[in-house]
CSV table of C-alpha atoms and ligand atoms in Angstrom, one decimal:
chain,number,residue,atom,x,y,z
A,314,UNK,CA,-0.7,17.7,17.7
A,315,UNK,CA,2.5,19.7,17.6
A,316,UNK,CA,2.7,22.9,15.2
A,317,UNK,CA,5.6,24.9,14.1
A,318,UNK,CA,4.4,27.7,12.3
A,319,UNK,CA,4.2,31.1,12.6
A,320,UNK,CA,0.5,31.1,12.5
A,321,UNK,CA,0.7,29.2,16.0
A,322,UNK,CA,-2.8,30.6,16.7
A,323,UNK,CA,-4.3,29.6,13.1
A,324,UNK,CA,-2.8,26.2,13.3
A,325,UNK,CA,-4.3,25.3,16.6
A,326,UNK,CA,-7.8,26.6,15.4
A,327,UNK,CA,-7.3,23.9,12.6
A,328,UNK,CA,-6.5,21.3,14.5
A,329,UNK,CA,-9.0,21.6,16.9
A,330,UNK,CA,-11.6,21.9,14.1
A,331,UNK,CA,-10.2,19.2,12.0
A,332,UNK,CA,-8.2,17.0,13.7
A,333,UNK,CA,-9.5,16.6,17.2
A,334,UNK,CA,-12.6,15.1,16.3
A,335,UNK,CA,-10.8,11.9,15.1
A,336,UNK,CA,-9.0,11.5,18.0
A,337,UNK,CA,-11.2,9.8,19.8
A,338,UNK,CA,-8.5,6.7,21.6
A,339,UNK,CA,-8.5,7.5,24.9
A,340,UNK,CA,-4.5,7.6,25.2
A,341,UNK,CA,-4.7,10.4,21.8
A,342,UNK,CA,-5.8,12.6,25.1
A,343,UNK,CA,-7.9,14.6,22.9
A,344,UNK,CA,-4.5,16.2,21.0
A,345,UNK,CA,-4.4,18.2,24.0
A,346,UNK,CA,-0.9,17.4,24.7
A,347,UNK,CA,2.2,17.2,23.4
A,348,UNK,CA,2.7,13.3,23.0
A,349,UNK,CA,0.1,10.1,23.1
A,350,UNK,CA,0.4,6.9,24.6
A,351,UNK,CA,-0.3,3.0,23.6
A,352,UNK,CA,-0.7,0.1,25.5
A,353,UNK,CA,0.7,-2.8,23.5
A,354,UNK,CA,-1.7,-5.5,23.6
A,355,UNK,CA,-0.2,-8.2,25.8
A,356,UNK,CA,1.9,-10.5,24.7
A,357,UNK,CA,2.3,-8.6,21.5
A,358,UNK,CA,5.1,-7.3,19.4
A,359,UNK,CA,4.8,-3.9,18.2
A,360,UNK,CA,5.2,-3.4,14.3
A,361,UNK,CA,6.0,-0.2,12.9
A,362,UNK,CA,5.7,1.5,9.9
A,363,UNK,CA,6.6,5.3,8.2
A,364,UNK,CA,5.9,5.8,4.8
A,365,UNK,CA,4.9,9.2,3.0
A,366,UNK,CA,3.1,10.4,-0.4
A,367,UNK,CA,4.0,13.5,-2.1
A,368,UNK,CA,2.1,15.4,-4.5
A,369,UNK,CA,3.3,15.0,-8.3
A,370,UNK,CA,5.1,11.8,-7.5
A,371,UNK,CA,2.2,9.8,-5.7
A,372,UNK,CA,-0.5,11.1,-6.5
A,373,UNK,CA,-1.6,14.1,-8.8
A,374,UNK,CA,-2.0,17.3,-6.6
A,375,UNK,CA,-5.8,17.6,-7.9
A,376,UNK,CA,-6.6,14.4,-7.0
A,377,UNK,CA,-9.6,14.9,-4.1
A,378,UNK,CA,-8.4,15.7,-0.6
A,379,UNK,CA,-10.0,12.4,0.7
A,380,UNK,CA,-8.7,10.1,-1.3
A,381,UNK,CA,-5.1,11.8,-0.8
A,382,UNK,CA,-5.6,10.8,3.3
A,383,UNK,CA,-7.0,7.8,1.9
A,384,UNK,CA,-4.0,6.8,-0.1
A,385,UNK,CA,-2.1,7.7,2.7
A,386,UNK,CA,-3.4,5.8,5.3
A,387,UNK,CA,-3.6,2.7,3.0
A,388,UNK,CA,0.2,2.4,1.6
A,389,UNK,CA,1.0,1.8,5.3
A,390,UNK,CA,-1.8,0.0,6.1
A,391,UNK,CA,-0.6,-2.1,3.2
A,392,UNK,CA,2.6,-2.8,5.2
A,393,UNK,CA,0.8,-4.5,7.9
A,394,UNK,CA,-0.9,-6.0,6.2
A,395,UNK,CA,1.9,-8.1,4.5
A,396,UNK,CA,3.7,-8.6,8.1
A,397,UNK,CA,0.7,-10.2,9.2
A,398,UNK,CA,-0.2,-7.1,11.5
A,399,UNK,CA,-3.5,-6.1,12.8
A,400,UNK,CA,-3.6,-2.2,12.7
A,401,UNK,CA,-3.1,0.0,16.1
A,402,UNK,CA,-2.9,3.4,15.3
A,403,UNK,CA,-1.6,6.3,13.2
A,404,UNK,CA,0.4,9.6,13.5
A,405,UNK,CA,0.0,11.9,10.5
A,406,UNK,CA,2.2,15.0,9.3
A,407,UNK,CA,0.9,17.2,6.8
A,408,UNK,CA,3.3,19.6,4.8
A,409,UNK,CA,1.0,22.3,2.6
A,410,UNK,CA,1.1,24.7,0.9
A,411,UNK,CA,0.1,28.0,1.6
A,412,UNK,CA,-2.8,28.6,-0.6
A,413,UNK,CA,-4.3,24.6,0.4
A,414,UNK,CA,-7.2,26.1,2.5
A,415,UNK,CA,-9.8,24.6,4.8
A,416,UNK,CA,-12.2,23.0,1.9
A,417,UNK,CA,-9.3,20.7,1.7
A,418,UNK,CA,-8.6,20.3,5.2
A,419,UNK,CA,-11.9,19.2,5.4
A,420,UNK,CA,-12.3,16.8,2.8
A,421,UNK,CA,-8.6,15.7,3.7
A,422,UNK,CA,-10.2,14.5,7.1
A,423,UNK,CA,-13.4,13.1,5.6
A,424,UNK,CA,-10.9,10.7,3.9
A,425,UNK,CA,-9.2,9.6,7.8
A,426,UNK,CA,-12.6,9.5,9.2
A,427,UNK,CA,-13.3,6.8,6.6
A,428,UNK,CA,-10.7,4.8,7.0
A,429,UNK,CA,-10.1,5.7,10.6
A,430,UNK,CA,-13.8,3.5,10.8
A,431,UNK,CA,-12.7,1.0,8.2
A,432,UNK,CA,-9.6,-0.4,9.6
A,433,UNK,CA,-9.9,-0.2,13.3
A,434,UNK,CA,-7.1,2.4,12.9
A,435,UNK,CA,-7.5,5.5,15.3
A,436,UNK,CA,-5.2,8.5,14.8
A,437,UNK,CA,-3.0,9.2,17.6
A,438,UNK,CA,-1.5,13.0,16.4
A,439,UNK,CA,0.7,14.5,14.0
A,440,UNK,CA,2.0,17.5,13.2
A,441,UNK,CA,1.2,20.4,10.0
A,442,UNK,CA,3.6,22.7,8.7
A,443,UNK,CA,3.7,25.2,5.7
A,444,UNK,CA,6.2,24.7,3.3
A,445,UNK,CA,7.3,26.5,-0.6
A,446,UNK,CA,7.2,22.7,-1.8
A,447,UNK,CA,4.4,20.2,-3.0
A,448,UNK,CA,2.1,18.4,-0.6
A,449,UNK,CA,3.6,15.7,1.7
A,450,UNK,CA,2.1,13.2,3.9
A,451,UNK,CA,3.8,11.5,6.1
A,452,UNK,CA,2.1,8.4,8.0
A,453,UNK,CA,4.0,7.1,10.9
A,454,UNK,CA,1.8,3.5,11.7
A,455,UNK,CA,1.6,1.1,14.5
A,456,UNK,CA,0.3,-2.4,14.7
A,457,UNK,CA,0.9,-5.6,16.5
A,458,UNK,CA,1.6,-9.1,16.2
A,459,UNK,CA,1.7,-12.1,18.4
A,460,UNK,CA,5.3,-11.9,19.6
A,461,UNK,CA,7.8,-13.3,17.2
A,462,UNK,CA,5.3,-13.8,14.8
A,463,UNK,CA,5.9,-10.9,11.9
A,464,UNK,CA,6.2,-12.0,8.5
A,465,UNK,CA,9.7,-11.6,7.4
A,466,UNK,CA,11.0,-11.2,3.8
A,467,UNK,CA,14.0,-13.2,4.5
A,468,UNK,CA,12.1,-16.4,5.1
A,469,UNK,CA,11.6,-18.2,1.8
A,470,UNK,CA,12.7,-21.5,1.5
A,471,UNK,CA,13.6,-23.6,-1.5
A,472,UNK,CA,10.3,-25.7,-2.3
A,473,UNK,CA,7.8,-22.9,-1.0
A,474,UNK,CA,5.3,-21.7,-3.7
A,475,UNK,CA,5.0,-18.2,-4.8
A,476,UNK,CA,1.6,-16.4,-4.2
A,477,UNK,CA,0.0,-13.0,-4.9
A,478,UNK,CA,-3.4,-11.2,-3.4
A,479,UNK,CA,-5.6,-9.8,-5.8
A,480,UNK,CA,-4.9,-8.8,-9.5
A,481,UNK,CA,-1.3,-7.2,-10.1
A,482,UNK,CA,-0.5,-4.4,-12.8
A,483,UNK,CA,-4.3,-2.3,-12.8
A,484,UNK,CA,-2.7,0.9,-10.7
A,485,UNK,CA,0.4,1.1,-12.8
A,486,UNK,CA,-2.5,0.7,-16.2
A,487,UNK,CA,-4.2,3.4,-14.2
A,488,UNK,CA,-1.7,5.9,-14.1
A,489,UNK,CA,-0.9,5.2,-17.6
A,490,UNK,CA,-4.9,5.9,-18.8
A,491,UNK,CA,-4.3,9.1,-16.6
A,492,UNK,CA,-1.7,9.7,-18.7
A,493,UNK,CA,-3.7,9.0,-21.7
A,494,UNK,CA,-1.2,6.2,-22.8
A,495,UNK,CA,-3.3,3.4,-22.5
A,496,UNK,CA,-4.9,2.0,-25.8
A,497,UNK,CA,-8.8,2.6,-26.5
A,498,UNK,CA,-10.6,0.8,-23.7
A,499,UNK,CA,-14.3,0.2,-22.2
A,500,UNK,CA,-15.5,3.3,-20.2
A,501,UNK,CA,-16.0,0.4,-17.2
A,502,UNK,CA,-12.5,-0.7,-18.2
A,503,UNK,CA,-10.7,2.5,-17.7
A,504,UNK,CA,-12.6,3.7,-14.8
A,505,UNK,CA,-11.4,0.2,-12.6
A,506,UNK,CA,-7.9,1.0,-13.6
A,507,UNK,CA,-8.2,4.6,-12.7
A,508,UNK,CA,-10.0,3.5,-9.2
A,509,UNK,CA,-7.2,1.5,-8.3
A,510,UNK,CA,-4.6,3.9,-9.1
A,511,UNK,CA,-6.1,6.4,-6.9
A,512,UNK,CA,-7.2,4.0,-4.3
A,513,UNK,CA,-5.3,1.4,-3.0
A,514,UNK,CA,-7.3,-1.6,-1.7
A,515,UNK,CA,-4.9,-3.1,1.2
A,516,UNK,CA,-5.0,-6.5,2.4
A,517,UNK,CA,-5.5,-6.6,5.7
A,518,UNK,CA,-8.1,-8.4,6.3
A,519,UNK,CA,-5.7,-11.3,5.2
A,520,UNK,CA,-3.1,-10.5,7.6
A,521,UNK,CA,-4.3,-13.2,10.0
A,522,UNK,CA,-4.0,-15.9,7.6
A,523,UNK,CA,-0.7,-14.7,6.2
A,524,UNK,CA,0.8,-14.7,9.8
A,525,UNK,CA,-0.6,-18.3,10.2
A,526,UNK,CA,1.0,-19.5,7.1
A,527,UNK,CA,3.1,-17.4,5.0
A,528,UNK,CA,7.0,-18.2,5.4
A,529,UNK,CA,7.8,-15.0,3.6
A,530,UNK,CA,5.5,-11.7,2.4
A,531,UNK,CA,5.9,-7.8,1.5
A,532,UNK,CA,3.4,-5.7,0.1
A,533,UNK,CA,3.9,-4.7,-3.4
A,534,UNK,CA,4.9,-0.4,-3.9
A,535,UNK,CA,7.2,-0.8,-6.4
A,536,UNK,CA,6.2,-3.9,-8.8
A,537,UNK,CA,6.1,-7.4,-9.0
A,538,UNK,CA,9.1,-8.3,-10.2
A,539,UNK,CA,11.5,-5.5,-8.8
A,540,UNK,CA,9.4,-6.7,-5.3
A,541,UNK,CA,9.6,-10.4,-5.6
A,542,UNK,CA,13.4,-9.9,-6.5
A,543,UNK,CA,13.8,-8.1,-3.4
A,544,UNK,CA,12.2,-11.1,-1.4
A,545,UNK,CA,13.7,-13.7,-2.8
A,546,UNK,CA,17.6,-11.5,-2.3
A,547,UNK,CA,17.5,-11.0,1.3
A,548,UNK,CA,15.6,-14.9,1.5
A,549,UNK,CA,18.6,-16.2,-0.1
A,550,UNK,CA,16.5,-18.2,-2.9
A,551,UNK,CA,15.7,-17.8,-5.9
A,552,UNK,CA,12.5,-17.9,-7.5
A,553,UNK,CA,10.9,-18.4,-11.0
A,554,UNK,CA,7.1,-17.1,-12.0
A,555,UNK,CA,5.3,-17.7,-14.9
A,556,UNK,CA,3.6,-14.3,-16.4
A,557,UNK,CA,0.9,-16.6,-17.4
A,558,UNK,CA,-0.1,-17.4,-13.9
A,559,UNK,CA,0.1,-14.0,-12.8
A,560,UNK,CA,-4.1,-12.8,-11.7
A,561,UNK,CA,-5.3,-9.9,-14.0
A,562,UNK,CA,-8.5,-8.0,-13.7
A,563,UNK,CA,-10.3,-8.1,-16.8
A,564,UNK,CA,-9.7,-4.3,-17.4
A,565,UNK,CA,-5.8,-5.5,-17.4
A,566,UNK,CA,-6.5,-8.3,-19.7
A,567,UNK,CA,-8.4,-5.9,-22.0
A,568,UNK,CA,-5.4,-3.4,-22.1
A,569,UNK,CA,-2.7,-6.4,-22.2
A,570,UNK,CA,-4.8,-8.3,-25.8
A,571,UNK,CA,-4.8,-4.2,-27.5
A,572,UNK,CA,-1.3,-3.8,-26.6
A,573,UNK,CA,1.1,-6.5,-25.5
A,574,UNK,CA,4.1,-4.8,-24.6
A,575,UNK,CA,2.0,-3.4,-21.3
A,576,UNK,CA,3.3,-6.6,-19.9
A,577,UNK,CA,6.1,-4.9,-18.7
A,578,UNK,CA,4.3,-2.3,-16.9
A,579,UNK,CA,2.0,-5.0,-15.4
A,580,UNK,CA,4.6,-6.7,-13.4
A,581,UNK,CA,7.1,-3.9,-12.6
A,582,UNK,CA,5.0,-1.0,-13.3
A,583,UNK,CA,4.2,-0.8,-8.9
A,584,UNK,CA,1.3,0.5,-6.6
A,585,UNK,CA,-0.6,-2.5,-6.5
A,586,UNK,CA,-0.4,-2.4,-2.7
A,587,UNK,CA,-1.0,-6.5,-3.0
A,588,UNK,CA,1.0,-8.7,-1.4
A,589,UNK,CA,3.5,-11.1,-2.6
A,590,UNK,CA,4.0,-13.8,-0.4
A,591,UNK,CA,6.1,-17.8,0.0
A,592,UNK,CA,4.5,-20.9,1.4
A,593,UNK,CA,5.5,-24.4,2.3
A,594,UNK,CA,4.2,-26.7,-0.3
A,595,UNK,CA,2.3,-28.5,2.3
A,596,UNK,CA,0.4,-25.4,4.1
A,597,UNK,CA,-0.6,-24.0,0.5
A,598,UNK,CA,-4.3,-25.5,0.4
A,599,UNK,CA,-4.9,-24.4,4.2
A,600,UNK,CA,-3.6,-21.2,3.4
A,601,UNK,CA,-5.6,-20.6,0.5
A,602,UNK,CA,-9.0,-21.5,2.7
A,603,UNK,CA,-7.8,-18.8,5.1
A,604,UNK,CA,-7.9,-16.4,2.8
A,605,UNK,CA,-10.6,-16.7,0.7
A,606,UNK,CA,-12.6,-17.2,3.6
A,607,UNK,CA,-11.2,-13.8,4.9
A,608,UNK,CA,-12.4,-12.6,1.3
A,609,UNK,CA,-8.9,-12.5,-0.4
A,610,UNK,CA,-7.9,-14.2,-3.4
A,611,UNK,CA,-4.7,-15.8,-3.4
A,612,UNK,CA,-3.5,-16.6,-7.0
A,613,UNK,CA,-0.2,-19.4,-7.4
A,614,UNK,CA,2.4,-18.1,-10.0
A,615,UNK,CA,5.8,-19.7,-9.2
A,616,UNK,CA,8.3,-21.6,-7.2
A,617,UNK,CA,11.1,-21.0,-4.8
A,618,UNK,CA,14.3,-22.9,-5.5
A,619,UNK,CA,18.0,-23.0,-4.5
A,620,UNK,CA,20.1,-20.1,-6.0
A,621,UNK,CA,19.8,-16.5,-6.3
A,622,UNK,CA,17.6,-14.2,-9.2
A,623,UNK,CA,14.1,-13.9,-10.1
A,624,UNK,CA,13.1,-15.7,-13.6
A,625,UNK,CA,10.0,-15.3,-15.4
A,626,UNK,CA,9.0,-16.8,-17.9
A,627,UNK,CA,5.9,-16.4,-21.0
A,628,UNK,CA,3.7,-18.9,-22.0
A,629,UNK,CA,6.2,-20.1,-24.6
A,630,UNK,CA,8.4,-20.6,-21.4
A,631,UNK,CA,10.9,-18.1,-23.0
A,632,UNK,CA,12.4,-15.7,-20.4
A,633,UNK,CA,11.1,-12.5,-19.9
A,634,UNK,CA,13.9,-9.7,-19.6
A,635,UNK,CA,12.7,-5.7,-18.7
A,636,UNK,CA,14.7,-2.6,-19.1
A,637,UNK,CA,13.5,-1.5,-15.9
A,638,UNK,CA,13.5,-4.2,-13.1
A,639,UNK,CA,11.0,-2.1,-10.9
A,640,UNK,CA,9.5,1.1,-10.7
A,641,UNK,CA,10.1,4.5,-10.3
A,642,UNK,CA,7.9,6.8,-9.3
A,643,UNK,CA,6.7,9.2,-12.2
B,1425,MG,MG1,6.4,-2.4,1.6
């Protein structure tokens, strides 16, 4: 684990106290030197991933340490997941501010350790620096596939249904209860929205099935709609979703019946860390088996067909039109 500080001394002490102790891979060589190494697994592809979280547009700086690395961790883990990649490892670069002190550190790598463990996803180095800004993490992740096997965007085809993991819209309701702009809801309501804004809940363990069947898939960061757009743009197709289809938890079905205009922020609103994904017609059912047996629900809520543009329509069939298409990040 490299460090460019001043504190050269300080930052080493750290890393040996926090860091080494999760880099236990063989080819992490202890973080005693200035570079790892990874045997791809034969006959694999790598698949790579970078994608960072910054304090006060990710997350809120007072969220807990461990669910920062956590959070982390997950939005690329999310990645693989939709590419149909089983995790290999992780580098991690931690920008902090001076007065973030070792109570953090600590909790920061109770978070790693736990998902370290959880996804088969050992940490491989990094780097921390100081800086006048807000907290950035930056995760740098590898996985592999079978070679030639990653799931694409571009490879919807006219015909193929459209697909979502999970329940779409609860982190986006989430931030919005943080907020306090969410209408009055259950206390068991508002803590699952709040849960899944602050942990993500990536589908990995239906990567397998998605690389055995899905033609086309992305993980969902920035909504729905803006998402599925995205897919369907670089697929050449176009696609059409009914919002009635779309799977909501009960805490977003609560929020949606008090206040109907929150359907907006359910399918654009972004974070979900699901996975939207296409399928031919005729692998749907098998596809569907695969997943729930690997303990992912897989919900049907549209169609691919010839064209361009994403449609999607109510449950009058009217069609639904946002100001924003997808999300920004608060
Ligand atoms: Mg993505």
């Amino acid at each position: 684990m490299a460090t460019r500080d001043d504190h050269g001394s300080t930052e080493d002490r750290l890393i040996a106290r926090f860091f080494k102790p999760l880099a236990t891979h063989p080819g992490a060589l202890g973080l005693s030197d200035d570079a790892a190494f990874i045997k791809p697994p034969a006959g694999c592809d790598l698949v790579l991933k970078a994608d960072a979280i910054i304090g006060g547009v990710h997350f809120f700086p007072e969220d807990p340490a461990d669910r920062v690395a956590q959070k982390a961790m997950r939005v690329n883990l999310s990645d693989l997941a939709a590419k149909g990649a089983r995790p290999l490892g992780f580098l991690v670069s931690l920008a902090l501010q001076r007065d973030v002190g070792e109570t953090w550190l600590a909790a920061f790598c109770d978070g790693l350790k736990a998902d370290i463990g959880a996804f088969s996803c050992p940490l491989f180095g990094g780097d921390t620096d100081r800086t006048p800004g807000p907290i950035t993490v930056s995760v740098a992740m590898f996985g592999a596939v079978p070679e030639g096997t990653m799931v694409r965007r571009a490879g919807a085809k006219s015909g193929d249904k459209i697909m979502v993991t999970g329940t779409i819209g609860d982190a986006a309701l989430g931030l919005k209860a943080r907020r306090a702009e969410l209408p009055k809801l259950s206390a068991a309501q508002r803590d699952h929205l709040l849960a899944r804004y602050l942990l993500p809940q990536p589908r990995n363990a239906a990567a397998e099935a998605l690389r055995m069947y899905a033609s086309a898939a992305m993980d969902i960061s920035d909504g729905l709609a803006g998402d599925l757009a995205k897919l369907c743009r670089v697929s050449g197709v176009a696609g059409e979703i009914n919002a009635v289809k779309v799977p909501l938890s009960d805490a977003a079905k609560g929020a949606l019946a008090a206040a109907p205009a929150l359907i907006e922020t359910i399918l654009t609103g972004g974070d979900d860390y699901e996975i939207v994904c296409t399928v031919a017609r005729d692998k749907a059912e098998a596809f569907k088996a695969a997943s729930d047996k690997a303990g992912v629900s897989l919900t049907e809520i549209g169609t691919v067909g010839a064209g361009e543009g994403l449609v999607i329509r109510d449950t009058q069939g009217q069609k639904l039109e946002f100001a924003h298409g997808s999300f920004s990040h608060f």
